[in-house]
């Protein structure tokens, strides 16, 4: 800024003011330009931050939703895994059953020799002779003679039955490795009161559906022990209306029992009786180590159809 | 020495399936009867042949009711079977509190008819013509004492029920 000498005329004074004004205005406009640019930069930065915020909020929402979905997917994966394992185990149980049936048939074929070895081969021979040659003629005998002979015959029959029973009981166990098998069940109690029990048995569903034509074996026994547990539990709490239903699910036998109307203690009664299935004598004979496990009903029921879920919304 | 398999088979204890075949009920029902009658099931599930008669009596298991008689004339075989079954229930006096095992109604019939009668009795229970009661030895049924006339109408073919009509069409 130059030090100017004071104006000596009005024209000079006006000129000086005009010059100052121009200078100030130029400075002001320059600063305005800088401020506008700064504001624009900040606006852009804010917009960028706003977009980042929106993206993060969306991601946050997705992550929260994933938590709920994760639970549903976990349930579905558990259901699939459980049934895949049970199907494999059912196939193994089927193989074990075949071995057991073969061994039983072989033992039956050996029965005459085993009875002979037990010292009652002659009893069997006499029994057969009496039954075929003498029994049909008894009607011609006086009552007291007939009664005496029948008493002896019945006694011999009892001896043979007892011996055959003992031979069956003392049959050597299968020479196989122990088979680990699971028996799973769920008790549905949405309001605290048990309403339904579902048991999935590691045997083919045809074991019960086709029972009438089947040789009896391990699979029949496992299914029967489950029925025993269910009905014994019902009896424990005097639930007379108990009616077990059976069916197939993914090729496996499922047994269910509605519990509505039963004493609330039926849940514990079922747990106790189901645990006993593992100790059935046939399991040890077949070298099957049965683990009885209660799991969530959600893991036994197929996932809801997504279409149905959409319809229900 | 005698080695006739049939002799030895007759002396050997029977398994659950064979016991059920002789009894005429499925194995789960046999197990239910064993539980209800307090049979000791701690040992292997092998049974003396005499158990059949014992369970038959305790469980009220009848031999088949069906003697091959033609039944009422009806161009619908399902309806004919249901009418005949209801007639048998009335003939045998199973009304009101006099009940019979539900499976007695269809024992001895082909599987298809067993399923049909099971569904028919369920439908008739829902409609109030038949009473169905759970007992420790199994489901028991009878014609409701107040519905005998209506049941006779179904038997004679002069009436039916919506549930039965739907069943016959299926």
Coordinates of C-alpha atoms in Angstrom, one line a residue:
Chain A
X1 CA 0.0 0.0 0.0
X2 CA 1.5 3.3 -1.0
X3 CA 1.4 6.2 1.3
X4 CA -0.4 8.7 -0.7
X5 CA -0.5 12.4 0.1
X6 CA -3.9 13.6 1.2
X7 CA -6.3 14.7 -1.6
X8 CA -6.2 18.3 -2.2
X9 CA -9.2 18.3 -4.5
X10 CA -12.7 16.7 -4.4
X11 CA -11.9 14.8 -7.5
X12 CA -8.9 13.3 -5.9
X13 CA -10.8 12.4 -2.8
X14 CA -13.5 10.6 -4.8
X15 CA -11.0 8.9 -6.9
X16 CA -9.2 7.6 -3.8
X17 CA -12.4 6.2 -2.3
X18 CA -13.3 4.6 -5.6
X19 CA -9.9 3.0 -5.8
X20 CA -10.2 1.6 -2.2
X21 CA -13.6 0.3 -2.9
X22 CA -12.5 -1.6 -6.0
X23 CA -9.6 -3.0 -4.1
X24 CA -11.8 -4.2 -1.2
X25 CA -14.4 -5.6 -3.6
X26 CA -11.8 -7.6 -5.5
X27 CA -10.5 -9.0 -2.2
X28 CA -14.0 -9.9 -1.1
X29 CA -14.9 -11.6 -4.4
X30 CA -11.6 -13.6 -4.2
X31 CA -12.4 -14.7 -0.7
X32 CA -16.0 -15.5 -1.7
X33 CA -14.6 -17.7 -4.5
X34 CA -12.3 -19.5 -2.0
X35 CA -15.2 -20.0 0.5
X36 CA -17.5 -21.3 -2.2
X37 CA -14.9 -23.8 -3.3
X38 CA -14.3 -24.9 0.3
X39 CA -18.1 -25.4 0.8
X40 CA -18.3 -27.4 -2.4
X41 CA -15.4 -29.6 -1.2
X42 CA -17.1 -30.2 2.1
X43 CA -20.4 -30.9 0.5
X44 CA -18.8 -33.6 -1.6
X45 CA -17.0 -35.0 1.4
X46 CA -20.3 -35.1 3.3
X47 CA -22.0 -36.8 0.4
X48 CA -19.3 -39.4 0.4
X49 CA -19.6 -40.0 4.1
X50 CA -23.4 -40.2 3.7
X51 CA -23.0 -42.9 1.1
X52 CA -20.6 -44.8 3.3
X53 CA -23.1 -44.5 6.2
X54 CA -25.9 -45.9 4.0
X55 CA -23.7 -48.8 2.9
X56 CA -22.8 -49.6 6.4
X57 CA -26.4 -49.4 7.6
X58 CA -27.4 -51.8 4.9
X59 CA -24.6 -54.1 5.7
X60 CA -25.5 -54.0 9.4
X61 CA -29.1 -54.9 8.5
X62 CA -27.9 -57.8 6.4
X63 CA -25.7 -59.1 9.2
X64 CA -28.5 -58.9 11.7
X65 CA -30.8 -60.8 9.3
X66 CA -28.1 -63.4 8.7
X67 CA -28.1 -64.2 12.4
X68 CA -31.7 -65.2 12.2
X69 CA -31.2 -67.1 8.9
X70 CA -28.1 -68.8 10.5
X71 CA -30.4 -70.4 13.1
X72 CA -32.8 -71.7 10.4
X73 CA -30.0 -73.0 8.3
X74 CA -28.4 -74.7 11.3
X75 CA -31.7 -76.4 12.1
X76 CA -32.0 -77.6 8.5
X77 CA -28.4 -78.8 8.4
X78 CA -28.9 -80.7 11.7
X79 CA -32.0 -82.4 10.4
X80 CA -30.2 -83.5 7.2
X81 CA -27.1 -84.7 9.1
X82 CA -29.1 -86.6 11.7
X83 CA -31.1 -88.4 9.0
X84 CA -28.1 -89.1 6.8
X85 CA -26.4 -90.7 9.8
X86 CA -29.4 -92.7 10.7
X87 CA -29.9 -94.0 7.2
X88 CA -26.3 -95.2 7.2
X89 CA -26.8 -96.8 10.5
X90 CA -30.0 -98.5 9.4
X91 CA -28.1 -100.1 6.5
X92 CA -25.5 -101.4 9.0
X93 CA -28.3 -102.7 11.3
X94 CA -29.8 -104.5 8.3
X95 CA -26.5 -106.2 7.6
X96 CA -26.2 -107.1 11.2
X97 CA -29.7 -108.5 11.2
X98 CA -28.9 -110.7 8.2
X99 CA -25.9 -112.2 10.1
X100 CA -28.0 -112.8 13.1
X101 CA -30.7 -114.6 11.1
X102 CA -28.1 -116.7 9.4
X103 CA -26.6 -117.7 12.7
X104 CA -30.0 -118.5 14.2
X105 CA -30.9 -120.7 11.2
X106 CA -27.6 -122.5 11.5
X107 CA -28.2 -123.1 15.2
X108 CA -31.7 -124.4 14.5
X109 CA -30.2 -126.9 12.0
X110 CA -27.8 -128.0 14.7
X111 CA -30.6 -128.5 17.2
X112 CA -30.9 -132.2 17.0
X113 CA -27.2 -132.7 17.5
X114 CA -27.2 -130.2 20.4
X115 CA -30.1 -131.9 22.1
X116 CA -28.2 -135.2 21.7
X117 CA -25.1 -133.6 23.3
X118 CA -27.3 -132.3 26.1
X119 CA -28.3 -135.9 26.8
X120 CA -31.9 -135.6 25.7
X121 CA -31.7 -136.8 22.2
X122 CA -33.5 -140.0 23.2
X123 CA -36.3 -137.9 24.8
X124 CA -36.8 -136.2 21.4
X125 CA -36.9 -139.5 19.6
X126 CA -39.5 -140.9 22.0
X127 CA -41.5 -137.7 21.8
X128 CA -41.7 -137.8 18.1
X129 CA -42.5 -141.5 18.1
X130 CA -45.3 -141.0 20.6
X131 CA -46.7 -138.0 18.8
X132 CA -46.8 -139.7 15.4
X133 CA -47.7 -143.3 16.3
X134 CA -49.4 -143.3 19.7
X135 CA -51.2 -139.9 20.2
X136 CA -53.7 -140.5 17.4
X137 CA -54.7 -143.7 19.1
X138 CA -55.2 -142.4 22.6
X139 CA -58.9 -141.8 22.0
X140 CA -59.4 -145.5 22.2
X141 CA -57.9 -145.8 25.6
X142 CA -59.8 -145.6 28.9
X143 CA -59.8 -142.1 30.5
X144 CA -57.3 -142.8 33.3
X145 CA -54.8 -144.5 31.0
X146 CA -55.1 -141.7 28.5
X147 CA -54.6 -139.1 31.2
X148 CA -51.5 -140.9 32.5
X149 CA -49.9 -141.1 29.1
X150 CA -50.7 -137.5 28.3
X151 CA -49.1 -136.4 31.5
X152 CA -45.9 -138.1 30.6
X153 CA -46.0 -136.7 27.1
X154 CA -46.6 -133.2 28.4
X155 CA -43.6 -133.7 30.8
X156 CA -41.4 -134.7 28.0
X157 CA -42.6 -131.8 25.9
X158 CA -41.7 -129.4 28.8
X159 CA -38.2 -131.0 29.1
X160 CA -37.6 -130.5 25.4
X161 CA -38.9 -126.9 25.4
X162 CA -36.7 -126.1 28.3
X163 CA -33.7 -127.6 26.7
X164 CA -34.4 -125.9 23.4
X165 CA -34.8 -122.6 25.2
X166 CA -31.5 -123.0 27.1
X167 CA -29.7 -123.9 23.8
X168 CA -31.1 -120.7 22.3
X169 CA -30.1 -118.6 25.3
X170 CA -26.6 -120.0 25.3
X171 CA -26.0 -119.4 21.7
X172 CA -22.6 -117.8 21.2
X173 CA -22.7 -114.1 20.3
X174 CA -21.9 -113.0 16.8
X175 CA -18.2 -112.7 16.0
X176 CA -18.4 -109.2 14.8
X177 CA -17.3 -105.7 15.9
X178 CA -19.6 -103.7 18.0
X179 CA -21.9 -101.6 15.9
X180 CA -22.6 -98.1 17.2
X181 CA -26.2 -97.1 16.5
X182 CA -28.3 -94.1 17.6
X183 CA -31.9 -94.0 18.5
X184 CA -33.3 -90.4 18.6
X185 CA -36.5 -89.0 19.8
X186 CA -38.0 -85.6 20.4
X187 CA -40.7 -84.5 22.8
X188 CA -42.7 -81.5 21.6
X189 CA -43.9 -79.3 24.5
X190 CA -44.5 -75.8 23.2
X191 CA -46.4 -74.6 26.3
X192 CA -44.4 -76.7 28.7
X193 CA -46.9 -79.6 28.6
X194 CA -45.8 -82.5 26.4
X195 CA -48.0 -82.8 23.3
X196 CA -46.2 -85.3 21.0
X197 CA -43.3 -87.6 21.0
X198 CA -41.6 -88.7 17.8
X199 CA -39.0 -91.5 17.7
X200 CA -36.9 -92.2 14.7
X201 CA -35.7 -95.8 14.7
X202 CA -32.5 -96.7 12.9
X203 CA -34.3 -99.4 10.9
X204 CA -36.0 -99.5 7.5
X205 CA -39.7 -98.4 7.5
X206 CA -40.6 -101.7 5.8
X207 CA -39.7 -103.5 9.0
X208 CA -43.1 -102.6 10.5
X209 CA -45.1 -102.1 7.3
X210 CA -44.1 -105.5 5.9
X211 CA -43.9 -107.3 9.2
X212 CA -46.2 -110.1 8.3
X213 CA -43.8 -111.5 5.7
X214 CA -40.6 -110.8 7.5
X215 CA -38.2 -113.1 9.3
X216 CA -37.8 -111.7 12.7
X217 CA -34.5 -110.2 13.5
X218 CA -32.6 -107.3 15.1
X219 CA -34.6 -104.6 13.2
X220 CA -37.9 -106.0 14.4
X221 CA -36.6 -106.2 18.0
X222 CA -35.3 -102.6 18.0
X223 CA -38.7 -101.4 16.7
X224 CA -40.5 -103.5 19.3
X225 CA -38.5 -102.2 22.1
X226 CA -39.4 -98.7 21.1
X227 CA -43.0 -99.6 21.1
X228 CA -42.5 -101.2 24.6
X229 CA -40.9 -98.1 25.9
X230 CA -43.7 -95.9 24.6
X231 CA -46.5 -98.0 26.0
X232 CA -44.7 -98.6 29.3
X233 CA -44.3 -94.9 29.7
X234 CA -48.0 -94.4 29.0
X235 CA -48.9 -97.0 31.5
X236 CA -46.5 -95.4 34.1
X237 CA -48.8 -92.3 34.1
X238 CA -52.0 -94.1 33.5
X239 CA -52.4 -92.7 30.0
X240 CA -54.9 -95.3 28.7
X241 CA -55.7 -93.5 25.5
X242 CA -52.1 -93.9 24.2
X243 CA -52.1 -95.1 20.6
X244 CA -48.7 -95.3 18.9
X245 CA -48.7 -94.6 15.2
X246 CA -45.9 -95.7 12.9
X247 CA -44.8 -94.7 9.4
X248 CA -41.8 -94.0 7.3
X249 CA -39.7 -90.9 6.9
X250 CA -36.8 -90.8 4.5
X251 CA -36.9 -94.6 4.5
X252 CA -36.6 -94.9 8.3
X253 CA -39.2 -96.1 10.7
X254 CA -40.8 -93.3 12.8
X255 CA -43.1 -93.9 15.8
X256 CA -45.2 -91.2 17.2
X257 CA -47.5 -90.8 20.1
X258 CA -49.9 -87.9 20.8
X259 CA -49.6 -86.9 24.4
X260 CA -52.5 -84.5 24.7
X261 CA -54.5 -85.4 27.8
X262 CA -51.6 -87.3 29.5
X263 CA -50.2 -86.4 32.9
X264 CA -47.4 -83.9 32.5
X265 CA -45.0 -86.5 34.0
X266 CA -45.2 -88.4 30.8
X267 CA -42.2 -86.6 29.5
X268 CA -40.0 -88.0 32.3
X269 CA -41.6 -91.4 32.0
X270 CA -40.7 -91.5 28.3
X271 CA -37.1 -90.4 29.0
X272 CA -36.8 -93.2 31.6
X273 CA -38.3 -95.9 29.4
X274 CA -36.5 -94.9 26.2
X275 CA -33.2 -95.1 28.0
X276 CA -33.9 -98.7 28.9
X277 CA -34.1 -99.6 25.2
X278 CA -30.3 -99.6 25.1
X279 CA -30.2 -102.3 27.7
X280 CA -32.5 -104.8 25.9
X281 CA -30.7 -108.2 25.9
X282 CA -30.9 -108.5 22.1
X283 CA -28.5 -105.5 21.7
X284 CA -25.7 -107.3 23.6
X285 CA -26.4 -110.5 21.7
X286 CA -26.1 -108.7 18.4
X287 CA -23.1 -106.6 19.6
X288 CA -25.0 -103.4 19.1
X289 CA -24.2 -100.4 21.3
X290 CA -27.3 -98.3 21.1
X291 CA -27.2 -94.7 22.2
X292 CA -30.6 -93.3 23.0
X293 CA -30.7 -89.5 22.6
X294 CA -33.3 -86.9 23.0
X295 CA -33.0 -84.0 20.5
X296 CA -35.0 -81.0 19.5
X297 CA -38.2 -81.8 17.7
X298 CA -37.1 -79.2 15.1
X299 CA -34.3 -81.6 14.1
X300 CA -36.7 -84.4 13.5
X301 CA -39.2 -82.6 11.4
X302 CA -38.6 -81.6 7.8
X303 CA -38.0 -77.8 7.2
X304 CA -41.1 -75.8 6.3
X305 CA -41.5 -75.3 2.6
X306 CA -40.4 -71.8 1.6
X307 CA -43.4 -71.4 -0.6
X308 CA -45.7 -72.2 2.3
X309 CA -43.9 -69.7 4.5
X310 CA -44.3 -67.0 1.8
X311 CA -48.0 -67.9 1.6
X312 CA -48.4 -67.6 5.3
X313 CA -47.0 -64.2 5.6
Chain B
X1 CA -33.2 -139.8 15.6
X2 CA -35.9 -137.5 14.8
X3 CA -34.9 -134.4 13.1
X4 CA -38.2 -133.3 11.6
X5 CA -37.9 -129.5 11.5
X6 CA -41.6 -129.0 12.1
X7 CA -41.4 -130.9 15.4
X8 CA -38.6 -128.8 16.6
X9 CA -40.3 -125.6 15.4
X10 CA -43.4 -126.5 17.3
X11 CA -41.3 -126.9 20.5
X12 CA -39.2 -123.8 20.1
X13 CA -40.2 -120.5 21.5
X14 CA -41.8 -118.1 19.0
X15 CA -40.5 -114.7 18.1
X16 CA -42.6 -111.5 18.1
X17 CA -43.5 -111.6 14.4
X18 CA -44.7 -115.2 14.6
X19 CA -46.6 -114.5 17.8
X20 CA -48.3 -111.6 16.0
X21 CA -49.1 -113.6 13.0
X22 CA -50.7 -116.3 15.1
X23 CA -52.6 -113.7 17.1
X24 CA -53.6 -111.7 14.1
X25 CA -52.4 -108.3 15.3
X26 CA -49.4 -106.3 14.3
X27 CA -46.3 -106.5 16.4
X28 CA -46.8 -103.1 18.1
X29 CA -50.2 -104.2 19.2
X30 CA -48.7 -107.4 20.5
X31 CA -46.2 -105.4 22.4
X32 CA -49.0 -103.3 23.8
X33 CA -50.8 -106.4 25.0
X34 CA -47.6 -107.7 26.6
X35 CA -47.1 -104.4 28.4
X36 CA -50.8 -104.2 29.4
X37 CA -50.9 -107.7 30.8
X38 CA -47.7 -107.1 32.8
X39 CA -45.6 -109.7 31.0
X40 CA -42.0 -109.7 32.0
X41 CA -40.1 -108.2 29.1
X42 CA -36.7 -108.1 30.6
X43 CA -35.6 -111.2 28.8
X44 CA -35.4 -111.8 25.0
X45 CA -38.7 -111.4 23.1
X46 CA -39.3 -115.1 22.7
X47 CA -42.5 -116.7 23.8
X48 CA -44.1 -120.0 24.6
X49 CA -46.7 -120.9 21.9
X50 CA -49.4 -120.8 24.6
X51 CA -48.9 -117.1 24.9
X52 CA -51.1 -116.7 21.8
X53 CA -54.2 -118.0 23.6
X54 CA -53.3 -116.0 26.7
X55 CA -53.0 -112.7 24.9
X56 CA -56.0 -113.5 22.7
X57 CA -58.1 -113.7 25.8
X58 CA -56.6 -110.8 27.7
X59 CA -56.7 -108.6 24.7
X60 CA -60.1 -109.6 23.4
X61 CA -58.7 -110.6 20.1
X62 CA -61.2 -112.4 18.0
X63 CA -60.7 -114.7 15.2
X64 CA -61.9 -113.3 11.9
X65 CA -65.6 -112.3 11.8
X66 CA -65.7 -112.7 8.0
X67 CA -66.8 -116.1 6.8
X68 CA -66.8 -115.4 3.1
X69 CA -70.6 -114.6 3.0
X70 CA -71.4 -112.2 0.1
X71 CA -72.8 -109.4 2.2
X72 CA -75.4 -106.8 1.1
X73 CA -75.8 -106.3 -2.6
X74 CA -74.1 -103.1 -3.6
X75 CA -72.4 -102.0 -6.8
X76 CA -69.8 -100.1 -4.8
X77 CA -67.5 -102.7 -3.2
X78 CA -66.2 -100.2 -0.5
X79 CA -69.8 -99.3 0.6
X80 CA -70.7 -103.0 0.6
X81 CA -67.8 -103.8 2.9
X82 CA -68.6 -101.0 5.3
X83 CA -72.3 -101.9 5.4
X84 CA -71.4 -105.5 6.1
X85 CA -69.0 -104.5 8.9
X86 CA -71.6 -102.4 10.6
X87 CA -74.1 -105.2 10.3
X88 CA -71.6 -107.5 12.0
X89 CA -71.1 -105.1 14.8
X90 CA -74.8 -104.9 15.5
X91 CA -75.3 -108.7 15.1
X92 CA -72.5 -109.3 17.7
X93 CA -74.1 -106.8 20.1
X94 CA -71.3 -104.2 20.1
X95 CA -73.4 -101.2 21.0
X96 CA -73.1 -98.6 23.7
X97 CA -70.8 -99.8 26.5
X98 CA -70.3 -103.2 25.0
X99 CA -67.2 -102.7 22.9
X100 CA -64.8 -104.7 20.9
X101 CA -61.3 -104.2 19.7
X102 CA -61.2 -102.0 16.7
X103 CA -59.0 -104.4 14.7
X104 CA -61.5 -107.2 15.3
X105 CA -63.7 -105.5 12.7
X106 CA -61.2 -106.0 9.9
X107 CA -59.2 -109.0 11.0
X108 CA -58.8 -111.6 8.2
X109 CA -59.7 -109.2 5.4
X110 CA -57.4 -108.2 2.5
X111 CA -55.1 -105.2 3.4
X112 CA -57.1 -102.9 1.2
X113 CA -60.3 -103.6 3.1
X114 CA -58.5 -103.4 6.4
X115 CA -57.5 -99.9 5.5
X116 CA -60.9 -99.0 4.3
X117 CA -62.7 -100.1 7.5
X118 CA -60.1 -98.4 9.6
X119 CA -60.9 -95.1 7.8
X120 CA -64.6 -95.8 7.8
X121 CA -64.6 -96.3 11.6
X122 CA -62.6 -93.2 12.1
X123 CA -65.0 -91.2 9.9
X124 CA -68.0 -92.7 11.8
X125 CA -66.4 -91.8 15.1
X126 CA -66.0 -88.2 14.0
X127 CA -69.6 -88.2 12.9
X128 CA -70.8 -89.6 16.2
X129 CA -72.2 -92.9 15.0
X130 CA -69.4 -95.0 16.5
X131 CA -67.8 -94.7 19.8
X132 CA -64.0 -95.2 20.0
X133 CA -62.3 -95.5 23.3
X134 CA -58.6 -95.9 24.1
X135 CA -57.8 -98.7 26.6
X136 CA -54.5 -100.2 27.7
X137 CA -55.1 -103.2 25.5
X138 CA -56.0 -101.1 22.4
X139 CA -58.7 -99.0 20.8
X140 CA -62.3 -100.3 21.4
X141 CA -65.3 -99.5 19.3
X142 CA -69.0 -99.9 19.4
X143 CA -72.0 -98.4 17.7
X144 CA -73.3 -95.4 19.8
X145 CA -76.5 -96.5 21.6
X146 CA -78.3 -93.4 20.4
X147 CA -77.3 -94.0 16.8
X148 CA -78.5 -97.5 16.1
X149 CA -81.4 -96.5 13.9
X150 CA -79.1 -94.2 11.9
X151 CA -76.6 -97.1 11.6
X152 CA -79.3 -99.4 10.4
X153 CA -80.1 -96.9 7.7
X154 CA -76.6 -97.0 6.5
X155 CA -76.6 -100.8 6.6
X156 CA -79.8 -101.0 4.6
X157 CA -78.4 -98.6 2.1
X158 CA -81.2 -96.0 2.6
X159 CA -78.9 -93.5 4.1
X160 CA -75.2 -92.6 4.3
X161 CA -73.0 -89.9 5.7
X162 CA -70.9 -87.2 4.1
X163 CA -67.7 -88.7 5.4
X164 CA -68.5 -92.2 4.1
X165 CA -69.6 -90.9 0.7
X166 CA -66.2 -89.1 0.4
X167 CA -64.5 -92.3 1.4
X168 CA -66.3 -94.4 -1.2
X169 CA -65.4 -91.9 -3.9
X170 CA -61.7 -92.1 -2.9

